[in-house]
CSV table of C-alpha atoms in Angstrom, one decimal:
chain,number,residue,atom,x,y,z
A,1,MET,CA,-2.2,-6.9,18.7
A,2,THR,CA,0.7,-8.0,16.6
A,3,GLU,CA,4.1,-8.9,17.9
A,4,ASP,CA,5.6,-5.4,17.6
A,5,GLY,CA,2.8,-3.8,19.5
A,6,SER,CA,0.9,-2.5,16.5
A,7,HIS,CA,-2.7,-3.5,15.6
A,8,SER,CA,-4.0,-5.4,12.6
A,9,LEU,CA,-7.5,-6.6,11.6
A,10,LEU,CA,-8.9,-9.9,10.6
A,11,ASN,CA,-11.1,-10.0,7.5
A,12,SER,CA,-13.7,-12.7,8.3
A,13,GLN,CA,-14.8,-13.1,4.7
A,14,TYR,CA,-11.4,-14.1,3.5
A,15,ASN,CA,-10.0,-15.3,6.9
A,16,GLN,CA,-7.0,-13.0,6.2
A,17,HIS,CA,-5.2,-10.6,8.4
A,18,TYR,CA,-4.6,-7.1,6.9
A,19,HIS,CA,-1.0,-7.2,8.2
A,20,SER,CA,1.6,-9.7,9.4
A,21,VAL,CA,0.9,-11.0,12.9
A,22,SER,CA,4.7,-10.8,13.5
A,23,GLY,CA,4.4,-7.0,13.3
A,24,ALA,CA,2.1,-4.8,11.3
A,25,LEU,CA,4.2,-1.7,11.6
A,26,LYS,CA,7.5,-3.6,11.0
A,27,GLU,CA,6.0,-5.2,7.8
A,28,SER,CA,4.8,-1.9,6.4
A,29,ARG,CA,8.0,-0.1,7.1
A,30,HIS,CA,10.2,-2.8,5.7
A,31,ILE,CA,8.3,-3.6,2.5
A,32,TYR,CA,6.4,-0.5,1.5
A,33,MET,CA,8.5,2.3,2.9
A,34,ASN,CA,12.2,1.1,3.0
A,35,LEU,CA,12.1,-1.2,0.0
A,36,GLY,CA,9.6,0.8,-2.1
A,37,LEU,CA,8.9,4.4,-1.3
A,38,ILE,CA,11.9,5.8,0.5
A,39,PRO,CA,14.6,5.2,-2.3
A,40,VAL,CA,12.3,6.8,-4.8
A,41,LEU,CA,11.5,9.7,-2.5
A,42,GLU,CA,15.1,10.4,-1.7
A,43,ALA,CA,16.0,10.6,-5.4
A,44,ALA,CA,12.8,12.5,-6.5
A,45,GLU,CA,13.0,15.9,-8.1
A,46,LYS,CA,9.3,16.1,-8.8
A,47,PRO,CA,6.2,15.0,-6.9
A,48,VAL,CA,6.1,11.2,-6.3
A,49,ARG,CA,2.9,9.4,-7.3
A,50,VAL,CA,2.0,6.4,-5.2
A,51,PHE,CA,-0.8,3.9,-5.9
A,52,GLU,CA,-2.0,1.3,-3.4
A,53,MET,CA,-4.0,-1.8,-3.9
A,54,GLY,CA,-5.8,-1.7,-1.4
A,55,PHE,CA,-6.1,1.0,1.2
A,56,GLY,CA,-7.2,-1.4,3.9
A,57,THR,CA,-6.5,-0.2,7.5
A,58,GLY,CA,-4.7,2.9,6.1
A,59,LEU,CA,-1.4,2.1,7.7
A,60,ASN,CA,0.6,2.3,4.5
A,61,ALA,CA,-1.0,5.5,3.5
A,62,PHE,CA,-0.4,6.9,7.0
A,63,LEU,CA,3.3,6.0,6.8
A,64,THR,CA,3.5,7.6,3.3
A,65,TRP,CA,2.1,10.8,4.7
A,66,GLN,CA,4.7,10.7,7.5
A,67,ALA,CA,7.5,10.2,5.0
A,68,ALA,CA,6.3,13.1,2.9
A,69,ASP,CA,6.4,15.4,5.8
A,70,GLN,CA,9.7,14.1,7.1
A,71,TYR,CA,11.5,14.4,3.8
A,72,GLN,CA,9.6,17.5,2.8
A,73,LYS,CA,8.9,16.2,-0.6
A,74,SER,CA,5.5,16.1,-2.3
A,75,ILE,CA,3.6,12.8,-2.6
A,76,LEU,CA,0.4,12.3,-4.4
A,77,TYR,CA,-1.2,9.1,-3.0
A,78,THR,CA,-4.1,7.1,-4.5
A,79,GLY,CA,-5.6,4.0,-2.9
A,80,VAL,CA,-8.4,1.7,-3.9
A,81,GLU,CA,-10.5,-0.2,-1.5
A,82,ALA,CA,-13.7,-2.2,-2.4
A,83,PHE,CA,-14.6,-3.1,1.2
A,84,PRO,CA,-13.7,-0.3,3.6
A,85,VAL,CA,-13.2,-0.9,7.3
A,86,SER,CA,-15.7,0.9,9.5
A,87,MET,CA,-14.9,4.1,11.4
A,88,GLU,CA,-15.5,2.1,14.6
A,89,GLU,CA,-12.8,-0.3,13.6
A,90,ALA,CA,-10.4,2.4,12.4
A,91,SER,CA,-10.8,4.3,15.6
A,92,GLN,CA,-9.5,1.4,17.6
A,93,LEU,CA,-6.2,1.1,15.7
A,94,ASN,CA,-3.1,2.4,17.6
A,95,TYR,CA,-1.1,3.7,14.6
A,96,GLU,CA,-0.7,7.2,16.0
A,97,ASP,CA,0.8,5.8,19.2
A,98,VAL,CA,3.3,3.5,17.5
A,99,THR,CA,4.4,6.1,14.9
A,100,SER,CA,4.3,9.2,17.1
A,101,PHE,CA,2.5,10.9,14.2
A,102,ASN,CA,-1.0,12.4,14.2
A,103,GLY,CA,-3.9,12.6,11.8
A,104,PHE,CA,-4.7,8.9,11.1
A,105,LEU,CA,-8.5,9.1,11.3
A,106,LYS,CA,-8.4,11.9,8.7
A,107,LEU,CA,-7.6,9.2,6.1
A,108,HIS,CA,-10.8,7.3,7.0
A,109,LYS,CA,-13.0,10.4,7.4
A,110,SER,CA,-11.9,11.9,4.0
A,111,SER,CA,-14.5,11.6,1.3
A,112,TRP,CA,-14.1,9.2,-1.5
A,113,PHE,CA,-13.1,10.1,-5.1
A,114,GLU,CA,-11.7,13.5,-4.1
A,115,ASN,CA,-8.2,14.9,-3.6
A,116,HIS,CA,-7.5,16.0,0.0
A,117,GLN,CA,-4.4,18.2,0.8
A,118,LEU,CA,-3.7,16.7,4.3
A,119,SER,CA,-0.4,18.6,4.7
A,120,GLU,CA,1.9,20.8,2.6
A,121,TYR,CA,3.5,17.7,1.2
A,122,PHE,CA,0.8,15.0,1.1
A,123,THR,CA,-2.2,14.8,-1.2
A,124,PHE,CA,-4.5,11.9,-0.5
A,125,ARG,CA,-7.2,10.3,-2.6
A,126,LYS,CA,-9.1,7.0,-2.1
A,127,GLU,CA,-11.5,5.3,-4.4
A,128,GLN,CA,-14.2,2.8,-3.3
A,129,LEU,CA,-14.1,0.3,-6.1
A,130,THR,CA,-12.3,-2.8,-7.2
A,131,LEU,CA,-9.0,-2.8,-8.9
A,132,GLN,CA,-10.7,-4.1,-12.1
A,133,GLU,CA,-12.9,-1.0,-12.0
A,134,PHE,CA,-10.1,1.5,-11.4
A,135,SER,CA,-8.7,3.6,-14.1
A,136,SER,CA,-6.4,6.6,-14.2
A,137,GLU,CA,-4.7,8.9,-16.7
A,138,GLU,CA,-1.7,9.2,-14.4
A,139,LEU,CA,1.4,7.0,-14.3
A,140,PHE,CA,2.6,6.0,-10.9
A,141,ASP,CA,6.1,5.9,-9.6
A,142,VAL,CA,5.5,3.5,-6.7
A,143,ILE,CA,3.0,0.7,-6.4
A,144,PHE,CA,2.1,-0.8,-3.0
A,145,TYR,CA,0.5,-4.2,-4.0
A,146,ASP,CA,-1.2,-5.3,-0.8
A,147,ALA,CA,-4.1,-7.4,-1.9
A,148,PHE,CA,-5.0,-10.5,0.2
A,149,ASP,CA,-3.0,-13.7,-0.4
A,150,PRO,CA,-3.3,-15.3,-3.9
A,151,LYS,CA,-5.1,-18.2,-2.4
A,152,ALA,CA,-7.8,-15.9,-1.0
A,153,GLN,CA,-8.0,-13.5,-4.0
A,154,PRO,CA,-6.5,-15.3,-7.0
A,155,GLU,CA,-8.2,-12.9,-9.4
A,156,LEU,CA,-5.9,-10.0,-8.2
A,157,TRP,CA,-2.7,-11.9,-9.0
A,158,THR,CA,-3.1,-12.8,-12.6
A,159,GLU,CA,-1.0,-11.8,-15.6
A,160,GLU,CA,-3.9,-9.8,-16.8
A,161,ILE,CA,-4.5,-7.7,-13.7
A,162,LEU,CA,-0.7,-7.2,-13.1
A,163,GLY,CA,-0.5,-6.2,-16.8
A,164,LYS,CA,-3.0,-3.5,-16.0
A,165,ILE,CA,-0.9,-2.3,-13.1
A,166,ALA,CA,2.2,-2.3,-15.4
A,167,SER,CA,0.4,-0.1,-17.9
A,168,GLN,CA,-0.2,2.5,-15.1
A,169,THR,CA,3.4,2.4,-13.8
A,170,CYS,CA,6.0,4.8,-15.3
A,171,PRO,CA,9.2,3.4,-16.8
A,172,GLY,CA,11.6,2.7,-13.9
A,173,GLY,CA,8.7,2.7,-11.4
A,174,VAL,CA,8.7,0.2,-8.6
A,175,LEU,CA,6.1,-2.3,-7.3
A,176,VAL,CA,6.6,-3.9,-3.9
A,177,THR,CA,4.5,-6.7,-2.4
A,178,TYR,CA,4.7,-9.1,0.5
A,179,SER,CA,4.0,-12.1,-1.6
A,180,SER,CA,7.0,-13.9,-3.2
A,181,LYS,CA,5.1,-16.9,-4.6
A,182,GLY,CA,6.2,-18.3,-7.9
A,183,ILE,CA,2.9,-17.4,-9.6
A,184,VAL,CA,3.3,-13.8,-8.5
A,185,LYS,CA,6.9,-13.6,-9.8
A,186,ARG,CA,5.9,-15.1,-13.1
A,187,ALA,CA,2.9,-12.8,-13.5
A,188,LEU,CA,5.0,-9.7,-12.7
A,189,ALA,CA,7.7,-10.8,-15.2
A,190,ALA,CA,5.1,-11.4,-17.9
A,191,ALA,CA,3.6,-8.0,-17.2
A,192,GLY,CA,6.9,-6.2,-18.0
A,193,PHE,CA,8.6,-6.0,-14.6
A,194,SER,CA,12.1,-7.0,-13.6
A,195,VAL,CA,11.6,-8.9,-10.4
A,196,GLU,CA,13.9,-9.2,-7.4
A,197,LYS,CA,13.5,-11.2,-4.2
A,198,HIS,CA,14.5,-9.4,-1.0
A,199,LYS,CA,14.7,-10.5,2.6
A,200,GLY,CA,11.4,-10.2,4.3
A,201,PRO,CA,10.6,-8.7,7.7
A,202,GLY,CA,10.5,-10.8,10.9
A,203,LYS,CA,9.8,-14.5,10.2
A,204,LYS,CA,9.0,-13.9,6.5
A,205,TRP,CA,11.8,-15.2,4.3
A,206,HIS,CA,11.3,-13.2,1.1
A,207,VAL,CA,9.3,-10.3,-0.4
A,208,LEU,CA,9.3,-8.9,-3.9
A,209,LYS,CA,10.4,-5.7,-5.5
A,210,ALA,CA,9.7,-5.3,-9.2
A,211,THR,CA,10.9,-2.5,-11.5
A,212,LYS,CA,9.0,-1.5,-14.7
A,213,ILE,CA,11.2,-2.2,-17.7
């Protein structure tokens, strides 16, 4: 249980929480929704393509679905996850209660590598593979970069891997992430993003928003 009453999980392999212990829901709404998705969605005149590294608990995807329905604008979501949480773990998460929105377990029950029309406005796809293995012919408007901390997964924060992300981001597209470390800012800038620091949620000082140049 995190401080705002929403759940998170601890990954024992990396000794990393999936969300901030100061508030899982607060963190996701602040960074991935309010800083990343919502401004793009409000201005959108065509379906918004969202890519997430990685799908994890499914909270960001769930909030994306809720936003699509609330704004009545189409979102095409794709998430990658190399190490999925189990259905037993997912079924214990209280995200429907804290968001007053239904359908969370559909995200976890949905088959991999297929598109699923979960509502009139939300198309969902998840792929069980590493970011290094992922490829797509699509360019994305919004990137949720939610890998574990650079100390735990340094291979996911390099100039090379963020350059791959940049190549799949449309001009003017945005990437948001909780990490504001110097190595992350430098790697994003080298990959072709204009990087801004923003106030973080709760006790976190800063987060990053990067725009594809």
